[in-house]
Amino acid sequence: MPINTQPVTINLGPQHPSTHGVFRLRVTFDGEQVIDVEPVFGYLHRGTEKLAEERNYVQIVTLTDRLDYVAAMTNNLAYVRTVESLTGIEVPERGMYLRVISSELQRIASHLIATGFLLDELGAFHTPLIYCFRERERILEMFEMLCGARITVSYMRPGGVLQDAPTDFWPRLDDFLTSMPGYLDELEGLITENEVVLARTRDLGILSAQDAINASITGPVLRATGVQWDLRKAEPHEVYDRLDFDVPIGSVGDTFDRYYVRIQEIRQSLRMIQQCVAQIEPGPVRSKAPYFIRPDSVDAYVGTESPKGELGFYIVSDGGISPYRMHIRAPSFINLTVLRELLIGWKLADLIVIFGSLDIVVGEVDR
Amino acid sequence: MSIPITGEKAAIRIKQNVPDSVVVFDDTNVWVEVDKLLDVCSFLKDDVELDMQFLNSISAVDYIEYFELVYHLRSLRNNTTLVIKAKCFGRENITVPSVTSVWKGAELQEREAWDLMGIKFSKHPNMKRILLWEGFPGHPLRKDFIR
């Protein structure tokens, strides 16, 4: 005899350890099954776009740190590239290499966080997370050597980077590059062929390539569906065209693929940094650019491959020292478009895992 | 390297297929009539030559005399980009056709444009505020917004 159940609506978040910050979901359940999801945004809205209208172009770099606060370097890069496209400021070679090295390190750190928290949400409470944080800590220490800050780095400037790397940075980087592949093997040995992880993530929350493209999904979530699209290949900026690297893709587009694409991307990032270290030559790291930048052009949009996807800045200038309007195309925000379709029909425990595999950061969602 | 489609090339192609839709164009942008926005967008997506399957971003800019909506489009297959703009005049009750039926990716971005800039999108499945709460006075990214 079927048992009649009543749908129950519960709040997940905004204060919940699995929501990666202050993100709230209103979920309607039938028993344990999700029948409707409504994401509620805005708990971390700080009005970054409005704040930018009152600051000059160099000051805005500090605002971008606080968008995706686990990947500040790539936010900096996306913003300064837009300003450079607006003004035509050139970047010296060494500055470009340092940019690529620091943003690839940041990508590794961000993907480690994504992996660690995903495992946390699968119920492997904190042990894999601490493994990931251990390696991330070494990256943050290198950032501290570069610019004095660990999280909110503000390392990049229109026209280059803040300062050259200190001499003791390079041995630390070499040490990291030699030990990291072994560490990744260790991590993968624990996760990739783990039967419990496979049972919980295989065929869970499948996203098709067509849906992903139609919903403007970018980054590892798009690549997990089998679409080989990476802005570092499609629009090579800085020195990416001189580096040899692959774009890993998934086959099914499920939660496991999203996890595994990130792990493979870490290996590719290591490859890229190794090539950068071999190619980098002494020279200036920052070209002469005025502190008060007055762009000649009217508007510019530049998208950059951040760890979460395409981070784009659209800046409109009226010739003054601050932007007339700055719009941020935040990948975490737009990747949530498919959240509802991905979650409906799954159980509560799976909801947490699928949501975690999208890897959002609320600072970027709410801006 | 991504190749931006020139405004001229895109404008000619749009004009042929959606009559009376193009207002003006320059090197990189095409301005279209607001009323024809949905027709233009569905043409751009389905057209074999332009193939704009991917909506990159929707930005709204307040130029005081008018609002401008900027659609950054991309073709993943051809690796090309295109910028479509539309001007909406007036300050109150501005309504623009929603493109969510063409690209699902517009859903959250159009809600954001309504919330922060005050541009309403007709036939949007869920036209509510997104970052601020219902009942918030005004739209903060407008140039005449005073807190």
XYZ file of C-alpha atoms in Angstrom:
514
model
C 0.000 0.000 0.000
C 1.468 3.378 -0.949
C 2.008 5.750 1.939
C 0.789 9.287 1.379
C 3.440 11.887 2.088
C 3.232 15.639 2.296
C 5.852 17.886 0.709
C 7.996 19.672 3.275
C 9.911 22.866 2.570
C 13.092 23.378 4.512
C 15.803 25.993 4.535
C 19.334 24.894 3.781
C 21.561 27.707 4.896
C 22.457 30.547 4.879
C 24.462 29.364 7.900
C 25.292 25.800 6.934
C 28.755 24.263 6.627
C 27.991 22.668 3.244
C 26.932 25.862 1.500
C 30.466 27.264 1.052
C 29.718 30.501 2.827
C 26.358 32.146 3.235
C 24.236 30.606 0.507
C 20.628 29.689 1.083
C 18.506 27.079 -0.648
C 14.778 26.671 -0.089
C 14.259 23.006 -0.845
C 10.936 21.179 -1.051
C 11.138 17.500 -0.224
C 8.811 14.615 -0.777
C 10.083 12.264 1.862
C 13.785 12.410 1.231
C 13.483 13.285 -2.440
C 13.986 16.803 -3.759
C 10.998 18.033 -5.738
C 11.760 21.753 -5.927
C 14.737 24.017 -5.274
C 14.868 27.775 -5.018
C 18.260 29.360 -4.454
C 18.095 32.601 -2.453
C 20.968 34.939 -3.199
C 22.316 38.107 -1.707
C 23.565 37.353 1.792
C 27.067 38.493 0.854
C 26.114 41.288 -1.535
C 28.490 44.205 -1.014
C 27.804 46.210 -4.147
C 31.230 45.733 -5.736
C 30.041 47.136 -9.066
C 28.785 50.327 -7.421
C 31.902 50.669 -5.255
C 34.058 50.462 -8.382
C 32.397 53.585 -9.790
C 33.928 55.630 -6.973
C 37.482 54.302 -7.093
C 40.323 54.709 -9.553
C 41.536 51.860 -11.709
C 44.395 50.798 -9.425
C 42.288 50.851 -6.268
C 39.720 48.502 -7.824
C 42.328 45.700 -7.809
C 41.701 45.327 -4.069
C 37.956 44.999 -4.664
C 38.511 42.111 -7.066
C 40.385 40.138 -4.379
C 37.154 39.897 -2.475
C 35.062 38.404 -5.278
C 36.254 34.823 -5.359
C 38.209 34.914 -2.128
C 39.857 31.543 -2.629
C 41.254 32.594 -6.029
C 42.251 36.233 -5.711
C 45.138 36.023 -8.192
C 42.956 35.041 -11.123
C 40.447 37.754 -10.205
C 43.279 40.283 -10.289
C 44.398 38.928 -13.647
C 40.927 39.125 -15.177
C 40.502 42.719 -14.030
C 43.910 44.085 -15.031
C 43.626 42.439 -18.444
C 40.392 44.339 -19.045
C 42.017 47.631 -18.010
C 44.949 46.878 -20.316
C 42.605 46.133 -23.195
C 40.828 49.439 -22.477
C 44.015 51.511 -22.354
C 46.585 49.597 -24.413
C 49.112 49.426 -21.553
C 51.849 46.902 -22.403
C 53.133 44.271 -19.963
C 56.825 43.269 -19.870
C 57.724 39.606 -20.522
C 58.792 38.812 -16.975
C 55.611 40.350 -15.636
C 53.569 38.063 -17.886
C 55.447 34.971 -16.715
C 54.986 35.934 -13.063
C 51.285 36.432 -13.759
C 50.938 32.983 -15.263
C 52.950 31.339 -12.470
C 50.910 32.989 -9.737
C 47.539 32.367 -11.377
C 48.320 28.718 -12.066
C 49.396 28.311 -8.430
C 46.103 29.909 -7.496
C 44.217 27.489 -9.734
C 45.866 24.575 -7.926
C 44.923 26.067 -4.553
C 41.331 26.653 -5.639
C 40.912 23.155 -7.079
C 42.394 21.667 -3.899
C 39.735 23.486 -1.885
C 37.006 22.273 -4.237
C 38.213 18.678 -3.924
C 38.700 18.838 -0.172
C 35.252 20.236 0.507
C 33.636 17.801 -1.906
C 35.091 14.928 0.087
C 34.007 16.637 3.281
C 30.465 16.728 1.963
C 30.652 13.075 0.967
C 31.126 12.308 4.645
C 34.897 11.847 4.735
C 34.907 14.342 7.513
C 37.892 16.724 7.468
C 40.724 14.230 6.890
C 40.971 14.683 3.080
C 40.253 18.372 3.554
C 43.262 18.757 5.826
C 45.399 16.872 3.256
C 44.360 19.444 0.653
C 44.819 22.374 2.985
C 48.326 21.191 3.824
C 49.418 21.642 0.215
C 47.388 24.801 -0.262
C 49.230 26.286 2.703
C 52.507 25.980 0.814
C 51.028 27.948 -2.083
C 49.755 30.641 0.264
C 53.209 30.905 1.814
C 54.648 31.493 -1.647
C 52.054 34.214 -2.220
C 53.172 35.789 1.034
C 56.708 35.893 -0.346
C 55.471 37.522 -3.548
C 53.342 40.279 -2.075
C 53.010 39.952 1.702
C 49.428 38.728 1.686
C 48.057 35.210 1.623
C 44.426 35.495 0.570
C 43.678 39.040 -0.566
C 46.824 39.341 -2.604
C 46.322 42.420 -4.844
C 49.487 41.303 -6.608
C 48.719 42.498 -10.111
C 48.610 46.016 -11.446
C 47.648 47.409 -14.823
C 50.962 47.071 -16.664
C 52.461 44.120 -14.806
C 52.765 42.870 -11.259
C 53.455 44.691 -7.996
C 57.084 43.560 -7.592
C 59.525 40.887 -8.683
C 59.655 37.589 -6.818
C 62.332 37.475 -4.076
C 65.331 35.196 -4.739
C 64.288 32.630 -2.127
C 60.918 32.265 -3.887
C 62.377 30.125 -6.684
C 63.814 27.299 -4.509
C 60.477 27.131 -2.692
C 58.641 26.858 -6.013
C 61.008 24.116 -7.243
C 60.484 22.221 -4.021
C 56.716 22.508 -4.474
C 56.832 21.409 -8.104
C 58.882 18.298 -7.327
C 56.792 17.145 -4.377
C 53.308 17.986 -5.663
C 52.905 15.157 -8.252
C 53.664 12.567 -5.573
C 51.189 14.210 -3.277
C 48.535 14.169 -5.995
C 49.131 10.450 -6.535
C 48.618 9.965 -2.817
C 45.381 11.953 -2.870
C 44.135 10.176 -5.978
C 44.984 6.812 -4.434
C 42.643 7.703 -1.618
C 39.836 9.064 -3.765
C 39.760 8.284 -7.486
C 39.346 4.520 -7.242
C 37.730 4.511 -3.843
C 34.608 2.388 -4.070
C 32.559 4.550 -1.726
C 33.436 7.723 -3.640
C 32.596 6.067 -6.955
C 29.279 4.746 -5.645
C 28.337 8.182 -4.367
C 29.474 10.265 -7.359
C 29.196 8.158 -10.533
C 26.101 9.066 -12.620
C 25.070 11.594 -9.995
C 23.779 14.930 -11.211
C 24.458 14.434 -14.912
C 24.663 17.603 -17.000
C 24.571 17.240 -20.775
C 26.874 19.275 -23.009
C 23.939 20.872 -24.798
C 22.293 22.042 -21.579
C 25.603 23.307 -20.277
C 26.244 25.460 -23.351
C 22.680 26.759 -23.431
C 22.923 27.771 -19.767
C 26.251 29.614 -20.259
C 28.152 27.179 -18.028
C 31.940 27.577 -18.093
C 35.012 26.165 -16.418
C 35.501 22.620 -15.106
C 31.726 22.099 -14.977
C 31.497 22.656 -18.741
C 34.605 20.618 -19.490
C 33.277 17.714 -17.418
C 30.417 17.423 -19.920
C 32.924 16.742 -22.695
C 33.181 20.201 -24.262
C 36.819 21.049 -24.834
C 36.601 24.761 -24.164
C 39.265 26.634 -22.233
C 39.958 30.326 -22.709
C 43.656 29.721 -22.140
C 43.591 27.732 -25.408
C 40.812 29.579 -27.236
C 42.079 33.088 -26.458
C 45.691 32.633 -25.388
C 46.664 35.665 -23.339
C 49.886 36.443 -21.454
C 52.269 33.596 -22.393
C 49.819 30.696 -22.613
C 50.498 30.307 -26.342
C 54.131 29.436 -25.555
C 53.171 26.694 -23.105
C 52.387 23.121 -23.975
C 49.353 21.839 -22.083
C 46.228 19.757 -22.554
C 42.629 20.595 -21.733
C 41.240 17.649 -19.748
C 37.593 16.805 -20.357
C 35.075 14.441 -18.824
C 32.863 11.962 -20.617
C 29.509 11.826 -18.832
C 29.216 15.149 -17.041
C 28.460 13.642 -13.641
C 29.809 14.613 -10.231
C 32.788 12.294 -10.573
C 33.805 13.885 -13.877
C 33.651 17.332 -12.315
C 35.953 16.123 -9.550
C 38.319 14.318 -11.894
C 38.622 17.193 -14.390
C 39.855 19.371 -11.533
C 42.474 16.838 -10.470
C 43.757 16.589 -14.049
C 43.805 20.365 -14.335
C 46.075 20.547 -11.300
C 48.557 18.301 -13.128
C 48.359 20.506 -16.239
C 48.919 23.617 -14.119
C 52.049 22.048 -12.663
C 53.245 21.360 -16.206
C 52.651 24.984 -17.157
C 54.496 26.365 -14.143
C 57.461 24.099 -14.872
C 57.681 25.455 -18.408
C 57.356 29.030 -17.136
C 60.219 28.511 -14.682
C 62.358 27.210 -17.549
C 61.451 30.074 -19.891
C 61.439 33.103 -17.564
C 64.261 35.595 -18.018
C 65.410 38.592 -15.971
C 63.880 41.940 -16.790
C 61.354 44.500 -15.614
C 58.079 43.213 -14.189
C 55.973 46.325 -14.557
C 55.738 48.910 -17.287
C 55.344 52.591 -16.541
C 51.640 53.291 -16.221
C 50.158 56.374 -14.587
C 48.496 55.954 -11.198
C 45.425 57.794 -12.441
C 44.517 55.970 -15.629
C 42.252 57.792 -18.091
C 41.233 55.333 -20.830
C 40.674 56.514 -24.385
C 38.300 53.762 -25.464
C 34.666 53.599 -24.594
C 34.178 50.056 -23.400
C 35.891 46.691 -23.233
C 34.944 43.168 -22.279
C 37.638 40.612 -21.525
C 37.022 37.107 -20.253
C 39.675 35.129 -18.420
C 39.682 31.471 -17.449
C 39.465 31.520 -13.667
C 39.370 28.276 -11.641
C 35.555 28.475 -11.575
C 35.029 29.366 -15.226
C 35.037 32.456 -17.387
C 35.468 35.525 -15.227
C 34.704 38.537 -17.388
C 34.831 42.238 -16.727
C 32.870 44.704 -18.829
C 34.141 48.233 -18.181
C 32.581 51.367 -19.637
C 34.699 54.505 -19.418
C 33.768 58.155 -19.833
C 37.424 59.216 -19.884
C 37.539 59.879 -16.139
C 39.785 58.310 -13.512
C 37.180 55.764 -12.425
C 34.988 53.478 -14.527
C 31.580 54.787 -15.536
C 30.238 51.273 -15.112
C 31.874 47.971 -14.301
C 29.966 44.747 -14.755
C 31.359 41.450 -13.527
C 30.470 38.223 -15.313
C 30.920 35.907 -12.360
C 31.266 32.215 -13.267
C 30.051 30.943 -9.880
C 26.862 32.983 -10.268
C 26.051 31.908 -13.803
C 26.957 28.250 -13.160
C 24.092 28.189 -10.648
C 21.606 28.535 -13.536
C 21.463 24.739 -13.852
C 21.309 24.073 -10.108
C 17.569 23.463 -10.001
C 17.553 20.975 -12.893
C 20.564 19.142 -11.492
C 19.093 18.677 -8.033
C 15.482 17.713 -8.695
C 14.855 14.029 -8.145
C 17.886 13.362 -5.958
C 18.003 12.784 -2.230
C 19.111 15.250 0.422
C 22.566 13.695 0.857
C 23.117 13.828 -2.922
C 21.965 17.434 -3.066
C 24.893 18.458 -0.870
C 27.350 16.545 -3.061
C 26.048 17.878 -6.404
C 26.020 21.398 -5.045
C 29.571 20.959 -3.769
C 30.767 19.646 -7.128
C 29.687 22.877 -8.858
C 32.294 24.617 -6.666
C 30.822 28.050 -6.098
C 32.198 30.806 -3.915
C 29.563 33.100 -2.477
C 31.766 36.193 -2.640
C 31.557 35.880 -6.396
C 27.901 34.840 -6.560
C 26.666 37.866 -4.622
C 29.475 40.305 -5.423
C 42.565 33.361 -30.912
C 38.918 34.376 -30.765
C 37.937 36.519 -33.724
C 35.448 39.324 -33.092
C 32.835 39.452 -35.858
C 32.775 42.965 -37.275
C 29.656 45.014 -36.732
C 29.229 45.465 -40.479
C 29.263 41.766 -41.299
C 26.845 40.897 -38.512
C 24.559 43.827 -39.323
C 24.218 42.771 -42.966
C 23.425 39.205 -41.965
C 20.860 40.288 -39.356
C 19.232 42.796 -41.742
C 18.715 40.109 -44.384
C 16.909 37.805 -42.004
C 15.197 40.040 -39.459
C 13.961 43.127 -41.332
C 13.899 46.567 -39.659
C 15.906 45.373 -36.690
C 19.329 47.038 -37.005
C 19.526 50.668 -35.868
C 23.207 51.366 -36.432
C 26.532 49.549 -36.272
C 30.238 50.327 -35.859
C 33.452 48.268 -35.986
C 32.605 45.956 -33.116
C 28.992 46.548 -32.074
C 25.536 46.236 -33.571
C 22.669 48.227 -32.098
C 19.266 46.628 -32.584
C 15.679 47.712 -31.914
C 14.479 46.663 -28.457
C 11.222 45.246 -29.848
C 13.111 43.002 -32.255
C 15.653 41.810 -29.668
C 14.129 38.371 -29.225
C 13.878 37.761 -32.993
C 17.472 38.875 -33.511
C 18.756 36.699 -30.685
C 16.945 33.561 -31.809
C 18.208 34.174 -35.352
C 21.800 34.598 -34.136
C 21.612 31.382 -32.168
C 20.097 29.242 -34.909
C 21.996 30.733 -37.840
C 24.469 28.185 -39.214
C 27.013 30.790 -40.230
C 27.101 32.928 -37.074
C 26.252 30.073 -34.642
C 26.028 32.152 -31.460
C 25.149 29.218 -29.213
C 26.742 30.696 -26.121
C 25.550 33.776 -24.255
C 28.520 35.165 -22.401
C 27.056 37.960 -20.370
C 24.296 40.531 -20.194
C 25.290 43.944 -18.875
C 23.064 46.966 -18.347
C 24.501 50.480 -18.416
C 22.734 53.673 -17.330
C 23.560 56.534 -19.706
C 20.972 58.823 -18.033
C 19.125 59.623 -21.331
C 18.720 55.914 -21.960
C 19.685 52.472 -20.684
C 21.834 50.222 -22.794
C 21.715 46.435 -22.678
C 24.895 44.752 -23.865
C 24.865 41.095 -24.948
C 28.252 39.453 -25.337
C 27.811 36.373 -27.503
C 30.220 33.652 -28.472
C 30.397 30.781 -30.896
C 32.295 27.888 -29.357
C 32.535 26.073 -32.694
C 33.929 28.955 -34.770
C 35.652 30.661 -31.818
C 34.119 34.023 -32.668
C 32.542 36.727 -30.534
C 29.833 39.301 -31.209
C 28.451 42.254 -29.250
C 24.778 43.185 -29.581
C 23.490 46.324 -27.918
C 19.993 47.710 -27.428
C 18.970 51.135 -26.187
C 15.885 51.527 -23.991
C 14.584 55.042 -23.490
C 12.694 56.291 -20.451
C 13.274 55.919 -16.713
C 10.114 54.235 -15.448
C 8.439 50.954 -16.447
C 11.058 49.881 -18.946
C 10.214 46.489 -20.394
C 12.451 44.469 -22.666
C 11.699 41.028 -24.157
C 13.455 38.304 -22.218
C 15.880 36.051 -24.077
C 15.575 33.170 -21.594
C 13.654 31.186 -24.235
C 16.752 31.362 -26.447
C 19.507 30.951 -23.866
C 18.708 29.598 -20.428
C 21.901 31.297 -19.228
C 20.077 34.635 -19.311
C 17.821 33.689 -16.415
C 19.881 34.882 -13.461
C 21.538 37.710 -15.359
C 18.217 39.270 -16.356
C 17.016 39.074 -12.781
C 20.193 40.859 -11.777
C 19.575 43.604 -14.363
C 16.074 44.102 -12.967
C 17.273 44.155 -9.383
C 20.200 46.537 -9.738
C 19.256 48.570 -12.822
C 15.470 48.423 -12.926
C 14.940 46.985 -16.394
C 12.019 44.559 -16.501
C 12.063 41.564 -18.818
C 8.743 40.350 -20.185
C 8.026 36.608 -20.342
C 10.826 35.827 -17.907
C 9.898 32.712 -15.903
C 10.736 34.231 -12.514
C 11.069 38.015 -12.643
C 11.968 38.735 -9.033
C 14.749 40.639 -7.306
C 17.845 38.522 -6.842
C 20.586 40.124 -4.753
C 18.433 42.559 -2.768
C 15.195 41.828 -0.973
C 11.674 42.501 -2.271
C 10.685 45.973 -1.166
C 14.138 47.510 -1.439
C 13.633 51.148 -2.484
C 15.003 51.846 -5.960
C 17.672 50.192 -8.088
C 21.174 50.921 -6.776
C 23.229 50.836 -9.981
C 21.210 53.670 -11.532
C 23.126 56.914 -11.679
C 20.338 58.827 -9.901
C 20.135 56.379 -6.993
C 20.584 58.069 -3.625
C 20.619 55.792 -0.633
